[in-house]
CSV table of C-alpha atoms in Angstrom, one decimal:
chain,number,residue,atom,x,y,z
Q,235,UNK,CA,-108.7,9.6,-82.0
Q,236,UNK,CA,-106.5,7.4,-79.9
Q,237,UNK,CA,-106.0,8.1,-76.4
Q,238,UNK,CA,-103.5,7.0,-75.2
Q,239,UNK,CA,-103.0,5.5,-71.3
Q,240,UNK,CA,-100.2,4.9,-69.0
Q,241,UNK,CA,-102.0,4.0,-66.0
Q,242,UNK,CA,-99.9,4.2,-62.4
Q,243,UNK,CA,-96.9,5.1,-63.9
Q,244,UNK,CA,-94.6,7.3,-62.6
Q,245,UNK,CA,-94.2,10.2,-64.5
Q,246,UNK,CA,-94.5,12.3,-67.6
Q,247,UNK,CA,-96.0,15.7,-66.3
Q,248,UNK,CA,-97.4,18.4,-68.3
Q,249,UNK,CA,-98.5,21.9,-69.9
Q,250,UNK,CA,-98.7,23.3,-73.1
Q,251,UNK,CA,-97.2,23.6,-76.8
Q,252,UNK,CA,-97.8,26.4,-78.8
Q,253,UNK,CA,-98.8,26.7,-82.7
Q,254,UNK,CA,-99.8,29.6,-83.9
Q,255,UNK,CA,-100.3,31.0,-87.2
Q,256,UNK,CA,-100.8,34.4,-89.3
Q,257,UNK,CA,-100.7,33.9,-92.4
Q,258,UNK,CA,-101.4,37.6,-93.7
Q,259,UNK,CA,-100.6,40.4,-92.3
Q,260,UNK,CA,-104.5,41.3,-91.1
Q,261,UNK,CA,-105.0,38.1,-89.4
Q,262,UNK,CA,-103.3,39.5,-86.5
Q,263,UNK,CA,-106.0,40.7,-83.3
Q,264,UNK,CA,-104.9,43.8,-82.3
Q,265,UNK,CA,-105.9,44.5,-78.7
Q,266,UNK,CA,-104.5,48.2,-78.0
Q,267,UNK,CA,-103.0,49.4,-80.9
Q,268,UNK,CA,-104.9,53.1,-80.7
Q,269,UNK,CA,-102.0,53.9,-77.7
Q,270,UNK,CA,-99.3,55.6,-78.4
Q,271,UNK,CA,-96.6,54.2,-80.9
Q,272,UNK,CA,-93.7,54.9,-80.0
Q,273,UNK,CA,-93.5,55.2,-76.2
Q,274,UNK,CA,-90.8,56.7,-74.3
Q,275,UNK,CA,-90.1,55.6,-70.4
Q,276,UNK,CA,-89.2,58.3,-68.2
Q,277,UNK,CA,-85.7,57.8,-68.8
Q,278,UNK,CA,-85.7,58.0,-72.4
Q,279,UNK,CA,-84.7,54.6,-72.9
Q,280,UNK,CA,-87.7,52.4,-74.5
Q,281,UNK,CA,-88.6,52.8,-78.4
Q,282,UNK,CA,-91.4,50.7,-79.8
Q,283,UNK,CA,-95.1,50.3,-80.8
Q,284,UNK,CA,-95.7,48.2,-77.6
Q,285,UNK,CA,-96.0,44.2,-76.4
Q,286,UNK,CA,-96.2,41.7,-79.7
Q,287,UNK,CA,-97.7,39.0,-78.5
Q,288,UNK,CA,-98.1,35.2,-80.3
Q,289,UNK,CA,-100.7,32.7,-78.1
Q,290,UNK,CA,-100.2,28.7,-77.8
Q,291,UNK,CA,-102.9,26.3,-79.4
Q,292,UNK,CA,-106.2,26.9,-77.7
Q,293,UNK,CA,-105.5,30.9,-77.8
Q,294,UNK,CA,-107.2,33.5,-75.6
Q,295,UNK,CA,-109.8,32.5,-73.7
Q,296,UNK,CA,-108.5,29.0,-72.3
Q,297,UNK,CA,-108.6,30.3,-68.5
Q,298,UNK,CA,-104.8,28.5,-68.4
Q,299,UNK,CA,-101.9,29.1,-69.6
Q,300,UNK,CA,-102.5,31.7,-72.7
Q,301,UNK,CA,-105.1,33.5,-70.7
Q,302,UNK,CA,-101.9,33.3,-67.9
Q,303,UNK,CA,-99.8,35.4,-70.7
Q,304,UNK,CA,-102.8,37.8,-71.7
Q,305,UNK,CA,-102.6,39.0,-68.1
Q,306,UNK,CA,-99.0,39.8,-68.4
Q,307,UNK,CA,-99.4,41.3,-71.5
Q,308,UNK,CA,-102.5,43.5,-70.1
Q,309,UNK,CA,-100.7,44.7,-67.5
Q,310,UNK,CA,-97.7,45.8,-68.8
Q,311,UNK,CA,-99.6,47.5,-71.2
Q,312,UNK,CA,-101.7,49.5,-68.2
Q,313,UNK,CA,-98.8,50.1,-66.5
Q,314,UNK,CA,-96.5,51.3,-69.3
Q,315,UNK,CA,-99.2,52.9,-71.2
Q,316,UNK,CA,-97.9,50.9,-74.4
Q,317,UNK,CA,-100.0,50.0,-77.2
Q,318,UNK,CA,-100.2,45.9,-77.9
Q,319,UNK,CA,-101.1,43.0,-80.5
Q,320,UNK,CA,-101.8,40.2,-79.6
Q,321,UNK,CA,-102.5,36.6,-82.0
Q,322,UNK,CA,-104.7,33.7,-82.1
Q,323,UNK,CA,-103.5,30.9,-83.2
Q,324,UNK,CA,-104.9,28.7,-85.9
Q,325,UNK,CA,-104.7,24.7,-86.9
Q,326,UNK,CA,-102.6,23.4,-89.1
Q,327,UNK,CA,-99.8,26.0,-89.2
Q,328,UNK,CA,-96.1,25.5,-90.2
Q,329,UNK,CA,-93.1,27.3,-88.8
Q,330,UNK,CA,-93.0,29.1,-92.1
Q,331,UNK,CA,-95.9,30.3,-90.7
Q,332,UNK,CA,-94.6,31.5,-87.5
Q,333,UNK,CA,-91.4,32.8,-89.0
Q,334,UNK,CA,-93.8,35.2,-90.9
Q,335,UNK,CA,-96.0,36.1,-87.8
Q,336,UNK,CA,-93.5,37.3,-86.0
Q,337,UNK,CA,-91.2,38.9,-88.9
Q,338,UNK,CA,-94.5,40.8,-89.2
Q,339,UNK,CA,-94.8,42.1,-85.3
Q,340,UNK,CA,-90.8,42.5,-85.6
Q,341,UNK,CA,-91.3,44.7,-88.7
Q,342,UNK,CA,-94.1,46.5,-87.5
Q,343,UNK,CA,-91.9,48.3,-84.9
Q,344,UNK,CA,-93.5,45.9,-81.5
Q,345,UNK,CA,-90.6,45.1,-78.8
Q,346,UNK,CA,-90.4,42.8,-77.4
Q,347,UNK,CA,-92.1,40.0,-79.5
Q,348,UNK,CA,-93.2,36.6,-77.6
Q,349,UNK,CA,-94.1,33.6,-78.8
Q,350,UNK,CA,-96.3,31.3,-76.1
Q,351,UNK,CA,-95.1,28.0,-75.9
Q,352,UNK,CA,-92.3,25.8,-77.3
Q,353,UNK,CA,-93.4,25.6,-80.6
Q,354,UNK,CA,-91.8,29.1,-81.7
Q,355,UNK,CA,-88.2,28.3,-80.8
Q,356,UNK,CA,-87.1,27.7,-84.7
Q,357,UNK,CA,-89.5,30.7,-85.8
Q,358,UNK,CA,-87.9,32.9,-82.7
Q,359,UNK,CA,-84.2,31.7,-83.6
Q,360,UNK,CA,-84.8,33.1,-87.2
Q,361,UNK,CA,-86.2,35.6,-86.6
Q,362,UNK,CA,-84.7,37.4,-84.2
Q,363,UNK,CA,-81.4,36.9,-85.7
Q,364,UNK,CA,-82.6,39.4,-88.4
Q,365,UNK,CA,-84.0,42.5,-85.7
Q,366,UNK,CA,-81.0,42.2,-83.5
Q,367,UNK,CA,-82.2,45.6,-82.1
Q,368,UNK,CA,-85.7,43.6,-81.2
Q,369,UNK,CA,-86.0,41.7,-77.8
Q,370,UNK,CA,-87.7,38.0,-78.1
Q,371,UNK,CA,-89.2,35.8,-75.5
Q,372,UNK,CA,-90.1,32.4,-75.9
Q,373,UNK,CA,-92.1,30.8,-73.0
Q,374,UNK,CA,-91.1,26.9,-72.4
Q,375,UNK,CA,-88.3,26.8,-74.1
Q,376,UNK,CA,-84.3,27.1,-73.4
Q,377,UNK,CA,-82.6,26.1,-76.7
Q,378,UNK,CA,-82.1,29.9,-78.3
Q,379,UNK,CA,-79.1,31.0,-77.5
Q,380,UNK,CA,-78.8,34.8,-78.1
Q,381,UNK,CA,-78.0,38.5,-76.8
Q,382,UNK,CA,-81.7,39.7,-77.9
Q,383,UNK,CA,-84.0,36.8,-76.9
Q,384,UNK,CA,-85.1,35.9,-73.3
Q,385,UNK,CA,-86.0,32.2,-72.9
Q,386,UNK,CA,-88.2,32.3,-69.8
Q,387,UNK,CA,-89.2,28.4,-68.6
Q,388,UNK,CA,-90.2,27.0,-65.4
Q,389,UNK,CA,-90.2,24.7,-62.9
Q,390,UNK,CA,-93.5,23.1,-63.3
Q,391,UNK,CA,-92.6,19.9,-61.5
Q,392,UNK,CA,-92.4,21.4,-58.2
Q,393,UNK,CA,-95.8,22.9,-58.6
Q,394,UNK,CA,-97.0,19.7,-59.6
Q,395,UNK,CA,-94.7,18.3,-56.6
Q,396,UNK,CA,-97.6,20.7,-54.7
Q,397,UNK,CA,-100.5,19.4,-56.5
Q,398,UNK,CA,-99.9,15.7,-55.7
Q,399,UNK,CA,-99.6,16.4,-52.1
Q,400,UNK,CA,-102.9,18.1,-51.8
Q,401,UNK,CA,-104.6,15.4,-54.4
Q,402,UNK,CA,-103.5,12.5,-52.0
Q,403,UNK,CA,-104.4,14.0,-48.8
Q,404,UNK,CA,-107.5,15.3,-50.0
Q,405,UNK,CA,-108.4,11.7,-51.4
Q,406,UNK,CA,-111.2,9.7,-50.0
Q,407,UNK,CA,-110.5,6.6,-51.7
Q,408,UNK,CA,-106.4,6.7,-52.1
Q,409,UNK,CA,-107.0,7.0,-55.8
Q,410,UNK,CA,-106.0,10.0,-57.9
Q,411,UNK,CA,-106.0,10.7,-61.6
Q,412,UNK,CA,-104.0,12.9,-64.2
Q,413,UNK,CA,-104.4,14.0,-67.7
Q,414,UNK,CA,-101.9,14.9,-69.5
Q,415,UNK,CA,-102.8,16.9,-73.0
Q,416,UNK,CA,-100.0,15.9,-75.4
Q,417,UNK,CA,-97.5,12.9,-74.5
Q,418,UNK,CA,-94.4,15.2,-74.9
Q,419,UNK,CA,-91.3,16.0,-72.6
Q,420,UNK,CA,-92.7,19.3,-71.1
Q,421,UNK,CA,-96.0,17.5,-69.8
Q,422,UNK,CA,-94.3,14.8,-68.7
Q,423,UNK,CA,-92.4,16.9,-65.7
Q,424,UNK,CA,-96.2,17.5,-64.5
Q,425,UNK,CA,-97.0,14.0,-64.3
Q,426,UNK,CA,-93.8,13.1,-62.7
Q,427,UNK,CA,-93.8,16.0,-59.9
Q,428,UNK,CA,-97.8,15.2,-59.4
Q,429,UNK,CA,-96.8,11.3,-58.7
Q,430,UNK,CA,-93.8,12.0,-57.1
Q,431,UNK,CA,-95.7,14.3,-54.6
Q,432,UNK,CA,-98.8,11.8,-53.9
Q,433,UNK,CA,-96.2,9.2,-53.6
Q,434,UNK,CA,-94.3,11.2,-50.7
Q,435,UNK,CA,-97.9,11.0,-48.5
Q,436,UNK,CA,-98.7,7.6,-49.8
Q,437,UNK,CA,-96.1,5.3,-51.6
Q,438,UNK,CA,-99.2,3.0,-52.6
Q,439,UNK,CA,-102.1,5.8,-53.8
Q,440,UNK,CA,-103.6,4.6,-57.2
Q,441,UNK,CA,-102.7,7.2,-60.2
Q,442,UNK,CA,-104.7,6.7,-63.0
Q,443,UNK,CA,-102.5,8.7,-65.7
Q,444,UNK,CA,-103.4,9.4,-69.7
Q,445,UNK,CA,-102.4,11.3,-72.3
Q,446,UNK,CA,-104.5,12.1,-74.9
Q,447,UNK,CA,-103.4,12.7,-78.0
Q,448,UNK,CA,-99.7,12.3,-79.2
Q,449,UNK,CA,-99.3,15.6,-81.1
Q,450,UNK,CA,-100.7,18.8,-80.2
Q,451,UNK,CA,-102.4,18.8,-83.7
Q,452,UNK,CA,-104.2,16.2,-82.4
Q,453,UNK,CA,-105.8,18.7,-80.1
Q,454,UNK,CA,-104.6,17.1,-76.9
Q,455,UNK,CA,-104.6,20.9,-75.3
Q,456,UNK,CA,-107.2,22.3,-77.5
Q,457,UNK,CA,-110.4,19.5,-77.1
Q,458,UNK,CA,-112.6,20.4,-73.9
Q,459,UNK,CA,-114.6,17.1,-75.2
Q,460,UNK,CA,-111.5,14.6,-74.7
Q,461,UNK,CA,-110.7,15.9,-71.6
Q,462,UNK,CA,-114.3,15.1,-70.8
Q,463,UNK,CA,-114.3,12.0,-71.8
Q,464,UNK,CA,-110.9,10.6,-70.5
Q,465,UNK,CA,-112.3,12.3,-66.9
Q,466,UNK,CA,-115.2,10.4,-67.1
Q,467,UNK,CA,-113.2,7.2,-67.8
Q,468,UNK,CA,-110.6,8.3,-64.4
Q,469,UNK,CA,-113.8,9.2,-62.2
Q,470,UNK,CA,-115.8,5.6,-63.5
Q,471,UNK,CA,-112.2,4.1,-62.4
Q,472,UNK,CA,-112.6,5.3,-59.0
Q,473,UNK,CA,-110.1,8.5,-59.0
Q,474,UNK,CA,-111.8,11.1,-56.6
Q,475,UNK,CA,-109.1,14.1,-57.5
Q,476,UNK,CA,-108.0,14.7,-60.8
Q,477,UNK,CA,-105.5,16.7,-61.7
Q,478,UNK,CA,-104.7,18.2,-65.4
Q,479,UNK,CA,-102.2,19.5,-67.7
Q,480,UNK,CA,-103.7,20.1,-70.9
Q,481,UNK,CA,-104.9,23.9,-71.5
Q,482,UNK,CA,-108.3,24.3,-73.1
Q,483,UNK,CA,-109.0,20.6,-72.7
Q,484,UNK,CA,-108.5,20.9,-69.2
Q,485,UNK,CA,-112.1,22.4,-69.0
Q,486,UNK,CA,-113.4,19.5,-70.2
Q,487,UNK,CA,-111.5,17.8,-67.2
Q,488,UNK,CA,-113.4,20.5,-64.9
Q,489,UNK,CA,-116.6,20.4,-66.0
Q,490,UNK,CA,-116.8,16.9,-65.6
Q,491,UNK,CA,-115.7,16.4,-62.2
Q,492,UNK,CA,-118.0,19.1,-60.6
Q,493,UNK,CA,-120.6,17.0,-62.8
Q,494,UNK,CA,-119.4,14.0,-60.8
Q,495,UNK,CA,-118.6,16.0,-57.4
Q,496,UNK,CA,-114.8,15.0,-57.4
Q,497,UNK,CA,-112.3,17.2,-57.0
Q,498,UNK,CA,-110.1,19.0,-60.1
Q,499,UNK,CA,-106.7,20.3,-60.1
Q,500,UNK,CA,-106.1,23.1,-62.1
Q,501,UNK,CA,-103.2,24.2,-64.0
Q,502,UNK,CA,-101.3,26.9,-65.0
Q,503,UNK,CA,-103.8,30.0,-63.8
Q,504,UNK,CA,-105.5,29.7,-60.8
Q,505,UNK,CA,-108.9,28.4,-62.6
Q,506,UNK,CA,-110.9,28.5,-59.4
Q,507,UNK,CA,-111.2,32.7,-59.9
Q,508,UNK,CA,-111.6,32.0,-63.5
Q,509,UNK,CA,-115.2,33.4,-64.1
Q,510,UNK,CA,-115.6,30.9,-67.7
Q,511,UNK,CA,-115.2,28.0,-64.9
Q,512,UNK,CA,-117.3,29.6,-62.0
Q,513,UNK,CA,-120.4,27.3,-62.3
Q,514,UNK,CA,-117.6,24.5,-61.3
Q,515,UNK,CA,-115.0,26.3,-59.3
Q,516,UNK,CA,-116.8,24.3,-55.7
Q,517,UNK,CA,-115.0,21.1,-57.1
Q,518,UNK,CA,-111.7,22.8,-58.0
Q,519,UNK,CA,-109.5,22.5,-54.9
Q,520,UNK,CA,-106.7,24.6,-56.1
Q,521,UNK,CA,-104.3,24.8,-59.2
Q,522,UNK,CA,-100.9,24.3,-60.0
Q,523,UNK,CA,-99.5,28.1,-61.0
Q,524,UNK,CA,-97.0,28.1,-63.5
Q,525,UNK,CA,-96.4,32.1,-63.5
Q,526,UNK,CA,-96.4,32.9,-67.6
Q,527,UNK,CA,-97.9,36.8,-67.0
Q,528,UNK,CA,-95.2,37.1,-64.2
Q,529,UNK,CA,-92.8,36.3,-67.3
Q,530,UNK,CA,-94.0,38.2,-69.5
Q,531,UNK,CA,-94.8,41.5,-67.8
Q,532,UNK,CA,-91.0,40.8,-66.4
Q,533,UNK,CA,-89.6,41.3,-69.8
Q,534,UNK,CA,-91.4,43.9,-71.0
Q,535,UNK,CA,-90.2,45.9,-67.6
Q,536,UNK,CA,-86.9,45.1,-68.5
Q,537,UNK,CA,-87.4,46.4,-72.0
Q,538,UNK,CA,-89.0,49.4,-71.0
Q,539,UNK,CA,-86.6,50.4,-68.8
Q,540,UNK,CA,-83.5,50.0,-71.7
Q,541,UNK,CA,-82.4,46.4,-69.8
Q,542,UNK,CA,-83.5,43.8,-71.6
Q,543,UNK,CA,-83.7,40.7,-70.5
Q,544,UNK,CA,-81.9,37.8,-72.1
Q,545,UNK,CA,-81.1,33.9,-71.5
Q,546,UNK,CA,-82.5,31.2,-69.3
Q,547,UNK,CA,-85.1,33.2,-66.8
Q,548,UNK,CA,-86.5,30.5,-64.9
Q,549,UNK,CA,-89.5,30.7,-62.4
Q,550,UNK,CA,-89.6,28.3,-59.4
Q,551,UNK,CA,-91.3,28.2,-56.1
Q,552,UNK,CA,-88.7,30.0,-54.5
Q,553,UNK,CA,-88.9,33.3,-56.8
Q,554,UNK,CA,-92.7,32.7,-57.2
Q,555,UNK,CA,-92.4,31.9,-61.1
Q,556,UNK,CA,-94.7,28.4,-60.0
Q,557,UNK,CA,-97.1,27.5,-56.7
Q,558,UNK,CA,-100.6,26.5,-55.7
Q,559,UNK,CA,-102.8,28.4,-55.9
Q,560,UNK,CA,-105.3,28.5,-52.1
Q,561,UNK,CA,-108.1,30.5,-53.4
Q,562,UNK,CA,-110.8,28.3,-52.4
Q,563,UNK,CA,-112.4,28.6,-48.8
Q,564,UNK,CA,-113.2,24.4,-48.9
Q,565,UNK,CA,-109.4,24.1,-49.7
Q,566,UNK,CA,-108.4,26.6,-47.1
Q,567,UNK,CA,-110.8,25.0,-44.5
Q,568,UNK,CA,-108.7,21.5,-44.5
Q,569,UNK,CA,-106.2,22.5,-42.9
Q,570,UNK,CA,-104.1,19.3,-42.6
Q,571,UNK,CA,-103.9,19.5,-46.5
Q,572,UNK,CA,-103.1,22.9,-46.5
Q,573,UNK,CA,-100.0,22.2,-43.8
Q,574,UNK,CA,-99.1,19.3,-46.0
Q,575,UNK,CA,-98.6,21.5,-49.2
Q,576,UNK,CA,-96.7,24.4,-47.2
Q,577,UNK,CA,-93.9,21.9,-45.5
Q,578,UNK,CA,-93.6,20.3,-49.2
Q,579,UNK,CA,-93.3,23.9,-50.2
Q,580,UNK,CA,-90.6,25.3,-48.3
Q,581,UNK,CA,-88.5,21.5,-47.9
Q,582,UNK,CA,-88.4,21.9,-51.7
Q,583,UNK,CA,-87.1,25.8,-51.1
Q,584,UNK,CA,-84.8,24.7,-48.8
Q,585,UNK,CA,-82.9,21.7,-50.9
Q,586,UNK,CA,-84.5,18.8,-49.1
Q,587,UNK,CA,-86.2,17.7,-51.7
Q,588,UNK,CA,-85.3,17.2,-55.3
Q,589,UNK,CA,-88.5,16.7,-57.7
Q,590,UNK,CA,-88.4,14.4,-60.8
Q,591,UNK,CA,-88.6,15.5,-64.1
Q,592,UNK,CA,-89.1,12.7,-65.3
């Protein structure tokens, strides 16, 4: 498979798509659905079977961005005693597919129904427009415009913005990498906040930047062994901190810096606390939160409580919906970093600086 490499460019910044596919009704993974079925809140308001839940490609267990909405979904479900399903995702899948995946969480009485990641918008648009009584959420995409469907997206440049600052203090050799999974739009703000935010401590840092597949199918987010590999090529370049958008892959990223004892960047979740990555969480020096359980616990509340949410609900570093994650004590301990990242922090709160999107 091709990888493909836009070294020292400025921008295209990343996270995740989402493809995800049941085609029968069984194929579903249903992680609570012994609770109760039709929950009531205290007011009276809420009546469903619980939290329908649709991951991105790499599914459960990819310690970033679906394991980001699992959280949300798990504790919502603690919290509002609610039963749940949640879905793996599987290669290959059309939108027929999702359309039928969701008409089957829709029908089966779950509210609200989410579909991880851009790749659900057309499935979500269809769909919903035939349970208008249903709440949707879509996570990374803006384009549905309707009175029952939430399209919660964020601001992952500025967390990016975050990341590049701490990559290009933290550098010993003014040289950096990122690795983008798919060489779409949405991954593109990460690479263009992460370059923009190396470039505001030093406008002449080396940024080695790939992509490595050009379609999700490709497995650009789901293929620990490319990220590996492309890591490998970044480190043998001379990078010394790498940071990554590219879900599952992103392991790969991980793994093979602590191999090489250069830093990683995570993404998404903070992947230091991860316990999957603990063997290499010494060479992760933070990650670049994109809050996707905030979201989604968020608009289960709202349905819960008979106030659904609906339109644009966008997270930023001001409302906490993206950040960097400080977790590790060697990250904590360098303290000039860590000042560096908080006065980026706060001048982007405050309007003094604009980060690229592109």
């Amino acid at each position: 498979m091709r990888l493909i490499s836009r070294r020292t460019r400025f921008s295209r910044a990343a996270v995740t798509v989402a493809v995800v596919a049941l085609a029968a009704a069984g194929c579903g993974k249903s992680s609570t659905d012994s609770k109760s079925s039709d929950s009531e809140s205290s007011s009276g308001t809420y009546s469903g079977k619980g939290i329908g839940l649709a991951y991105d490609i790499g599914g459960k267990g990819d310690q970033s961005f679906n394991d980001a909405a699992y959280a949300g979904f798990q504790k919502a479900e603690k919290e509002f005693k609610i039963g749940g399903q949640d879905i793996e995702p599987q290669d290959g899948e059309s939108d027929a597919d999702k359309v039928q995946r969701l008409t089957q969480l829709a029908q089966a009485g779950y509210n609200p129904v989410i579909g991880v990641g851009f790749a659900y918008a057309p499935a979500v648009k269809e769909v919903a427009a035939k349970f208008p009584k249903i709440t949707f959420g879509i996570i990374d995409d803006e384009q549905i415009q309707a009175k029952n469907v939430a399209d919660m997206v964020f601001h992952e440049e500025q967390a990016s913005y975050l990341a590049g600052v701490a990559a290009a203090k933290a550098t010993k050799k003014a040289h950096i990498g990122f690795i983008g999974g798919v060489d779409i739009p949405l991954i593109h703000k990460f690479e263009a906040g992460y370059v923009q935010g190396a470039k505001s401590v030093d406008p002449n840092i080396k940024i080695e930047s790939q992509y490595l597949t050009e379609t999700a199918q490709e497995g650009g987010f789901s293929s620990p062994d490319k990220g590996k590999d492309a890591a490998s090529g970044q480190i043998e370049a001379g990078a010394d901190v790498i940071y990554h958008a590219a879900g599952l892959s992103g392991q790969g990223v991980i793994t093979e810096a602590a191999a090489k004892k250069v830093w990683a960047i995570g993404v998404d979740s903070d992947q230091y606390s991860q316990s999957a990555l603990a063997a290499y969480k010494d060479y992760i020096l933070g990650s670049a939160l994109k809050n996707v359980g905030g979201a989604v616990y968020d608009l289960v509340k709202s349905v819960h409580a008979g106030k659904p949410l609906s339109g644009v609900v966008r997270g930023s570093l001001s409302n906490d919906g993206v950040g960097f994650a400080d977790t590790n004590p060697k990250y904590k301990a360098m303290t000039d970093v860590v000042a560096a990242v908080d006065k980026a922090k706060q001048d982007i709160i405050d309007g003094k600086i604009t980060v690229n999107t592109k």
